Short mmCIF file of C-alpha atoms and ligand atoms in Angstrom, two decimals:
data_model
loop_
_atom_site.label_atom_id
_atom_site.label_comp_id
_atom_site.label_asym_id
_atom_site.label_seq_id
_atom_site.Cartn_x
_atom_site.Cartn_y
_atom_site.Cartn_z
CA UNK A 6 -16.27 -1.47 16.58
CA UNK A 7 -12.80 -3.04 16.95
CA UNK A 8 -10.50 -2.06 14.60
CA UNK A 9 -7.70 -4.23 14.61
CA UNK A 10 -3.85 -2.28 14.92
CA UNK A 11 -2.28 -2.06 11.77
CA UNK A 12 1.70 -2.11 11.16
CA UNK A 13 3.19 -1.92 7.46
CA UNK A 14 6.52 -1.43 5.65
CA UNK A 15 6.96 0.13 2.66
CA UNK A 16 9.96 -1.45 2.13
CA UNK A 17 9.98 1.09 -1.72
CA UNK A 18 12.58 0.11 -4.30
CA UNK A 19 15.05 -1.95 -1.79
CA UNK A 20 16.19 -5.85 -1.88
CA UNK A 21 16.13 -7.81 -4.68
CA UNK A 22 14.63 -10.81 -4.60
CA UNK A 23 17.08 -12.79 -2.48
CA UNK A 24 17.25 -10.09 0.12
CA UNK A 25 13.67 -9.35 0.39
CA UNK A 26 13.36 -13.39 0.85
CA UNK A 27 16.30 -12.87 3.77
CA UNK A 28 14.74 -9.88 5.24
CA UNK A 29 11.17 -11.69 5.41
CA UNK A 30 13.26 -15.01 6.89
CA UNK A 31 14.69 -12.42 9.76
CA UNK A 32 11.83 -10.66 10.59
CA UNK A 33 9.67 -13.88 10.72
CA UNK A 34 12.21 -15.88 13.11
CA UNK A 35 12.39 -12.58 15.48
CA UNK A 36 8.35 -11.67 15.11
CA UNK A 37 6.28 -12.73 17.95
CA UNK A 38 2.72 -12.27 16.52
CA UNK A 39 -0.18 -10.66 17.94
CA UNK A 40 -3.56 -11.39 17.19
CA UNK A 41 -4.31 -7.52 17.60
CA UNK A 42 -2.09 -7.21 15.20
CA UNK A 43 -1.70 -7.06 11.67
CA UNK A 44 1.54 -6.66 10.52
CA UNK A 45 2.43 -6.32 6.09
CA UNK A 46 5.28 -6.08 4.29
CA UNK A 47 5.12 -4.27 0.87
CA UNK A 48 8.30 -5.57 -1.11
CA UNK A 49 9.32 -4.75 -5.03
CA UNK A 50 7.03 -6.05 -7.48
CA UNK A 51 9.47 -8.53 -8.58
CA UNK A 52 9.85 -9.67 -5.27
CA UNK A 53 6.48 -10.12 -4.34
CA UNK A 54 5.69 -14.11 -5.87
CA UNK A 55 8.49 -15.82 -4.67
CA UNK A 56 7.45 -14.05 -1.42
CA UNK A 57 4.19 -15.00 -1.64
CA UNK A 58 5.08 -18.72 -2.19
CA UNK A 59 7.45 -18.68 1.16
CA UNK A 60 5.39 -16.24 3.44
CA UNK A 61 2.93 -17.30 6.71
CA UNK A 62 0.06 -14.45 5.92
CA UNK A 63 -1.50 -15.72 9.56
CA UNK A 64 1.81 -13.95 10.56
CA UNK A 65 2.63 -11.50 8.28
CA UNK A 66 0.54 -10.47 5.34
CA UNK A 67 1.63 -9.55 1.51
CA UNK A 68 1.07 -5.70 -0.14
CA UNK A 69 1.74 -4.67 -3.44
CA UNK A 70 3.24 -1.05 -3.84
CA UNK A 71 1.73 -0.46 -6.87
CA UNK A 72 -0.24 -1.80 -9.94
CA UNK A 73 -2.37 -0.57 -13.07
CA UNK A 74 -6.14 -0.22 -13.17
CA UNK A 75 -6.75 -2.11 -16.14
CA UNK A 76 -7.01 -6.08 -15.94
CA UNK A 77 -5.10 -6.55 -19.27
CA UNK A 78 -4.34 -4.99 -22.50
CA UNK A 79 -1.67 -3.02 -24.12
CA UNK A 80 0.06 -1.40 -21.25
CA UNK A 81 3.70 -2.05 -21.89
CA UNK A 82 5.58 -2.48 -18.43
CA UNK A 83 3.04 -2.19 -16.16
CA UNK A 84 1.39 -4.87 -14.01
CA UNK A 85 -2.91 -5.36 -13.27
CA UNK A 86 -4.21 -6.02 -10.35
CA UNK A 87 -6.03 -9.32 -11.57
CA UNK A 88 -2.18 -10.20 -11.85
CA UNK A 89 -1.71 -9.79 -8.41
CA UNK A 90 -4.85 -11.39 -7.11
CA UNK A 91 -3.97 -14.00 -4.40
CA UNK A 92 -0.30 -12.96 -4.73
CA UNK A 93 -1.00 -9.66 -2.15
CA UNK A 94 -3.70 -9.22 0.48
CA UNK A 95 -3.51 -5.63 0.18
CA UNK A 96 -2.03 -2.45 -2.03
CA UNK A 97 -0.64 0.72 -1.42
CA UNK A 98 -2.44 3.49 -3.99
CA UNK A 99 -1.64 6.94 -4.17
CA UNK A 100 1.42 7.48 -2.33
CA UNK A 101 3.27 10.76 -2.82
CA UNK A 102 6.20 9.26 -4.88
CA UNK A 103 3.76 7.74 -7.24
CA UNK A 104 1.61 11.14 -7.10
CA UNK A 105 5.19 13.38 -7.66
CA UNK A 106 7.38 11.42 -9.11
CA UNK A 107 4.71 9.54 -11.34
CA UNK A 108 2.18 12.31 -11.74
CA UNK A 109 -0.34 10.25 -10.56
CA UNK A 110 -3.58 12.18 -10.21
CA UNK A 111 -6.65 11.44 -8.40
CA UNK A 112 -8.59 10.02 -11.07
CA UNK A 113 -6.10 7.40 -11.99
CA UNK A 114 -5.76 6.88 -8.19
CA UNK A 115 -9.76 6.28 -7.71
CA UNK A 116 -9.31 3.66 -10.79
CA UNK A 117 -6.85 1.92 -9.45
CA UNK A 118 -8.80 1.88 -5.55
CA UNK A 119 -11.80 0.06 -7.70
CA UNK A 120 -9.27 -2.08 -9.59
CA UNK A 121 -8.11 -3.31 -6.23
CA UNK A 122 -10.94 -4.23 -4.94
CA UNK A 123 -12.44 -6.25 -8.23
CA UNK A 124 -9.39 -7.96 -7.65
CA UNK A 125 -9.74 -8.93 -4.28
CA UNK A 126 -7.31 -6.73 -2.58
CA UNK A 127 -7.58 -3.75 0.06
CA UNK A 128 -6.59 -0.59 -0.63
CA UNK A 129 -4.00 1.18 1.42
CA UNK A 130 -4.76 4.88 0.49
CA UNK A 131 -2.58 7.76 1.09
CA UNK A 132 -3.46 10.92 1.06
CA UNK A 133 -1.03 14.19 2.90
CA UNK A 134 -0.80 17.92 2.36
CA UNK A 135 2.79 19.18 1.02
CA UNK A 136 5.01 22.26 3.09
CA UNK A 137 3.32 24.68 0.28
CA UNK A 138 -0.67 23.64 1.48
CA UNK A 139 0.44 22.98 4.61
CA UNK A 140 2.24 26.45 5.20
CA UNK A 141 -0.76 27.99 3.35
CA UNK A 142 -3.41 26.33 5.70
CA UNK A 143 -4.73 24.41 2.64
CA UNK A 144 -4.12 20.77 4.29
CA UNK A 145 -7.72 19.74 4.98
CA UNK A 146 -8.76 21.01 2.10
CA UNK A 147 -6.42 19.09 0.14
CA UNK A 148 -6.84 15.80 2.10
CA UNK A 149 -10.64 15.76 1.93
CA UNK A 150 -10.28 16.53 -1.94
CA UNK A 151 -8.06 13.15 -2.15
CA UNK A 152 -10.36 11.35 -0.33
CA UNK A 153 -13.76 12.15 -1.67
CA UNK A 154 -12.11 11.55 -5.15
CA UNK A 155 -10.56 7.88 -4.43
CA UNK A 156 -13.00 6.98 -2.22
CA UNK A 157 -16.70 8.19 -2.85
CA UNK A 158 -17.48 6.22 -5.76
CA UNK A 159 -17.74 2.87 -3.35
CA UNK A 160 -20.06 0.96 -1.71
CA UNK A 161 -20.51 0.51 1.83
CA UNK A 162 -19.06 -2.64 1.75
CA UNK A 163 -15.91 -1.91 0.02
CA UNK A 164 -15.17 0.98 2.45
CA UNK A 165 -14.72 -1.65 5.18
CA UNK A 166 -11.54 -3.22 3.30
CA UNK A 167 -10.12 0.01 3.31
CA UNK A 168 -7.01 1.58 5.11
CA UNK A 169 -6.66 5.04 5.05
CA UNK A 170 -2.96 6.39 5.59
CA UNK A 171 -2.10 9.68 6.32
CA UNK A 172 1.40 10.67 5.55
CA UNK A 173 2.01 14.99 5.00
CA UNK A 174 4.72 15.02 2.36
CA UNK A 175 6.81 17.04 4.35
CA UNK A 176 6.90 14.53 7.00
CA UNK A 177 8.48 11.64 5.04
CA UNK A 178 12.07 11.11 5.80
CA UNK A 179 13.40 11.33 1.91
CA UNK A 180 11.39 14.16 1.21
CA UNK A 181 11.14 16.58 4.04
CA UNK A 182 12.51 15.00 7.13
CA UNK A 183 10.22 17.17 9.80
CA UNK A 184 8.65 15.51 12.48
CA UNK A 185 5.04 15.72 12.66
CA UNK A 186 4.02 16.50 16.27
CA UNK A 187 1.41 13.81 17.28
CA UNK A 188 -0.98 16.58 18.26
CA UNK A 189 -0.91 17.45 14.27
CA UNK A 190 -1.55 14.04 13.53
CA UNK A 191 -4.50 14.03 15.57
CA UNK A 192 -6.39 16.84 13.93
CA UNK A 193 -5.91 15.64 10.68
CA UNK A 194 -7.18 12.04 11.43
CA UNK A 195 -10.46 13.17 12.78
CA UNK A 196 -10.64 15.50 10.01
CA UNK A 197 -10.16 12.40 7.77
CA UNK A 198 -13.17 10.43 9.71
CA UNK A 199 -15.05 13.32 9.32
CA UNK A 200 -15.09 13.17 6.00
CA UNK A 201 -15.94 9.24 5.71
CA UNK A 202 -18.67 10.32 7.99
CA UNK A 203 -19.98 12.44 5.02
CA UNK A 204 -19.80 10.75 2.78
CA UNK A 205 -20.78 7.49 4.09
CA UNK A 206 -22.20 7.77 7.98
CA UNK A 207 -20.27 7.49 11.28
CA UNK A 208 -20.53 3.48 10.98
CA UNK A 209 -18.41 3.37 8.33
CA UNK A 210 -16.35 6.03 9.35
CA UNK A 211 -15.70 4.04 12.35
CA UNK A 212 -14.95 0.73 10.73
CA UNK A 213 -12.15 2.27 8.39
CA UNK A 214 -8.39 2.21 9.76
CA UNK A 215 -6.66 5.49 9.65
CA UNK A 216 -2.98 4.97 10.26
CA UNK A 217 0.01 7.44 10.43
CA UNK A 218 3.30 7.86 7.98
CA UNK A 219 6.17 9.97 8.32
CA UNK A 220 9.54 9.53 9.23
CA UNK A 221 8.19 6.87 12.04
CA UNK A 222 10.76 5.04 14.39
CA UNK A 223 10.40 2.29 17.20
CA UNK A 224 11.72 5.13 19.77
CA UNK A 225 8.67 7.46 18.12
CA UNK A 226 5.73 4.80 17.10
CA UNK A 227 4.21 4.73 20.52
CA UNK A 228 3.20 8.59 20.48
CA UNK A 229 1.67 8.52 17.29
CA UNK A 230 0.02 4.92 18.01
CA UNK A 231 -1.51 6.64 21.65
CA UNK A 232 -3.58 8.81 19.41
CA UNK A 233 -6.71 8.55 19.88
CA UNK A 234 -7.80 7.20 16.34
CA UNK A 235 -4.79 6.29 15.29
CA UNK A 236 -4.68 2.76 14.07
CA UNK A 237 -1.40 1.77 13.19
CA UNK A 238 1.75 3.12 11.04
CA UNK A 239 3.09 2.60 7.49
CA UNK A 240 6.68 2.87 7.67
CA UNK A 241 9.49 3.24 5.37
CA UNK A 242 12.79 3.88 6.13
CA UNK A 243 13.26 2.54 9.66
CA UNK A 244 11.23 -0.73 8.30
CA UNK A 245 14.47 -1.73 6.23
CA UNK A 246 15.92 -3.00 9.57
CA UNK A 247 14.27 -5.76 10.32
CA UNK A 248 15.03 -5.69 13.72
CA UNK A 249 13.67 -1.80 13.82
CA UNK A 250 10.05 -3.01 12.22
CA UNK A 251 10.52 -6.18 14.54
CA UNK A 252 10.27 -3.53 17.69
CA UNK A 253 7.99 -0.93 16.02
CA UNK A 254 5.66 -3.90 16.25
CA UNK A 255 6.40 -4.47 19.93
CA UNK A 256 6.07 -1.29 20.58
CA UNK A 257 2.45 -1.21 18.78
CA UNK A 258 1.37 -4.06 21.66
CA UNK A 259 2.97 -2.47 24.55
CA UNK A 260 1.35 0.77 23.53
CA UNK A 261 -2.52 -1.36 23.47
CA UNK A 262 -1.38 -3.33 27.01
CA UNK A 263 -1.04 0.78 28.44
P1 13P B 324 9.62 7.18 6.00
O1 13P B 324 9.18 6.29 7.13
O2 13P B 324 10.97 6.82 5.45
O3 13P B 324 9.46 8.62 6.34
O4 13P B 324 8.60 6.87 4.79
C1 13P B 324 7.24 6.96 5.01
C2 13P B 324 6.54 6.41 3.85
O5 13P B 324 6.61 6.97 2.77
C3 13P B 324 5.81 5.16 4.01
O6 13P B 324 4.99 4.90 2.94
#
C-alpha cells in the first residue's frame, strides 16, 4: 500500500492572526506542490478560521493543535471538535506539551482521538519516551502503552485516518535539544507498526503513517525521511521560517526521486 509522504508544522503558540495569514501567503507563493505530498500547517486556534476561509487545502491542508472531547457543554475556555469540523482536516492529540505542561493523560488523549474522528477529522497522535525511560530502557514500553491506550478502542476503518508521530521528548528542540540518530528512529517506528500489527493485523499496520519529530531541519529531514518506514516529519521550530518548511518539503521529494 502507498502511503502518501506526510510534512506538518506545528507552528505552537506563534503568529497572531495577521501573521499566521502572512506566513500561509509566503509559504503558498514559494510552495511548489507535490501530489506525493501532503503538506499541513497547524496554526493557533484563533488563527485557524480566518485561515481556513483563505487557504487552498489541494495545496496545503488545515490542523488543529488541540481541542476538547466533548461536543458541547460547560467547559469554560475550551473548544470541541464538532467546532472545528470543516474548519481543520486533521488534529494534533497528545503531544508532550499538552501531556507535561497540561497533564494530559492517556485516557483524556484516547477521548479526544474518538472525538476527532466523530467529527470528521484525523488524528495526528504523538506518542515519545522522555531522557528518564529512555535512559532506563523503558521507551518501547512506554510508547506501546500510549498507543494501545489512544488507539485500540477503534475500528478498522478509523485506523486508516490515522497518523502516528513519533517525537522522544528529549529530542524536541525546546525541551531537550539532542539529536535523535536516524538509526534510533528506525527501531522505534517498527516497534510502533508492530504494535498496530497487534492490535489490528499487518494491513492496517501498513496503511497507518508513522512520521518523525524532533528538532528536524531542511539540512537533517532527508536522513530521517530515507528511513525505511518513515513517512514524513512534524516539525516545529524550523517550520516558523517559511522558507525553512518551504525546503523541508523539497527536500521530502528529492529524498522519494533518490
Ligand atoms: P521542534 O521541531 O522544535 O523540535 O519541535 C518538534 C515538535 O514538537 C513538533 O510537534
Amino acid at each position: 500500500m502507498i502511503r502518501k509522504k506526510f510534512i506538518a508544522a506545528n507552528l505552537k503558540m506563534h503568529f497572531d492572526v495577521a501573521e499566521a495569514s502572512t506566513y500561509l501567503h509566503n509559504l503558498s507563493k514559494t510552495l511548489t506542490s507535490h501530489r506525493e505530498i501532503e503538506v499541513v500547517i497547524a496554526p493557533s486556534l484563533v488563527a485557524i478560521q480566518p485561515l481556513s476561509r483563505e487557504i487552498d487545502v489541494r495545496k496545503i491542508k488545515l490542523a488543529a493543535q488541540n481541542a476538547y472531547f466533548e461536543d458541547e457543554g460547560a467547559y469554560t475556555g475550551e473548544v470541541s471538535f464538532s467546532m472545528l469540523k470543516g474548519i481543520a482536516s486533521y488534529v494534533i492529540i497528545g503531544h508532550s506539551e499538552r501531556r507535561i505542561y497540561f497533564h494530559e493523560e492517556n485516557d483524556v488523549i484516547a477521548k479526544k482521538v474518538k472525538a476527532a474522528l466523530r467529527n470528521r477529522m484525523s488524528p495526528i497522535l504523538c506518542v515519545g519516551e522522555n531522557i528518564t525511560e529512555r535512559r532506563d530502557g523503558h521507551a518501547k514500553r512506554v510508547i506501546n502503552d500510549q498507543i494501545t491506550s489512544a488507539l485500540s478502542h477503534l475500528t478498522e476503518e478509523e485506523m486508516h485516518n490515522i497518523v502516528i508521530a513519533y517525537e522522544p521528548v528529549w529530542a524536541i528542540s525546546t525541551f531537550g535539544n539532542e539529536q535523535a540518530m536516524p538509526d534510533d528512529v528506525e527501531k522505534m517506528i517498527n516497534e510502533i507498526r508492530k504494535q498496530i500489527t497487534y492490535l489490528y493485523g499487518e494491513k492496517v499496520a501498513e496503511s497507518v503513517r508513522v512520521i518523525y519529530g524532533g528538532s528536524v531541519k531542511a539540512d537533517n529531514v532527508a536522513s530521517y525521511l530515507a528511513i525505511p518506514g518513515c513517512d514524513g516529519a512534524l516539525v516545529g521550530g524550523a517550520s516558523l521560517n517559511y522558507l525553512e518548511f518551504n525546503k523541508i518539503v523539497q527536500s521530502c521529494f528529492n529524498v522519494m526521486q533518490s
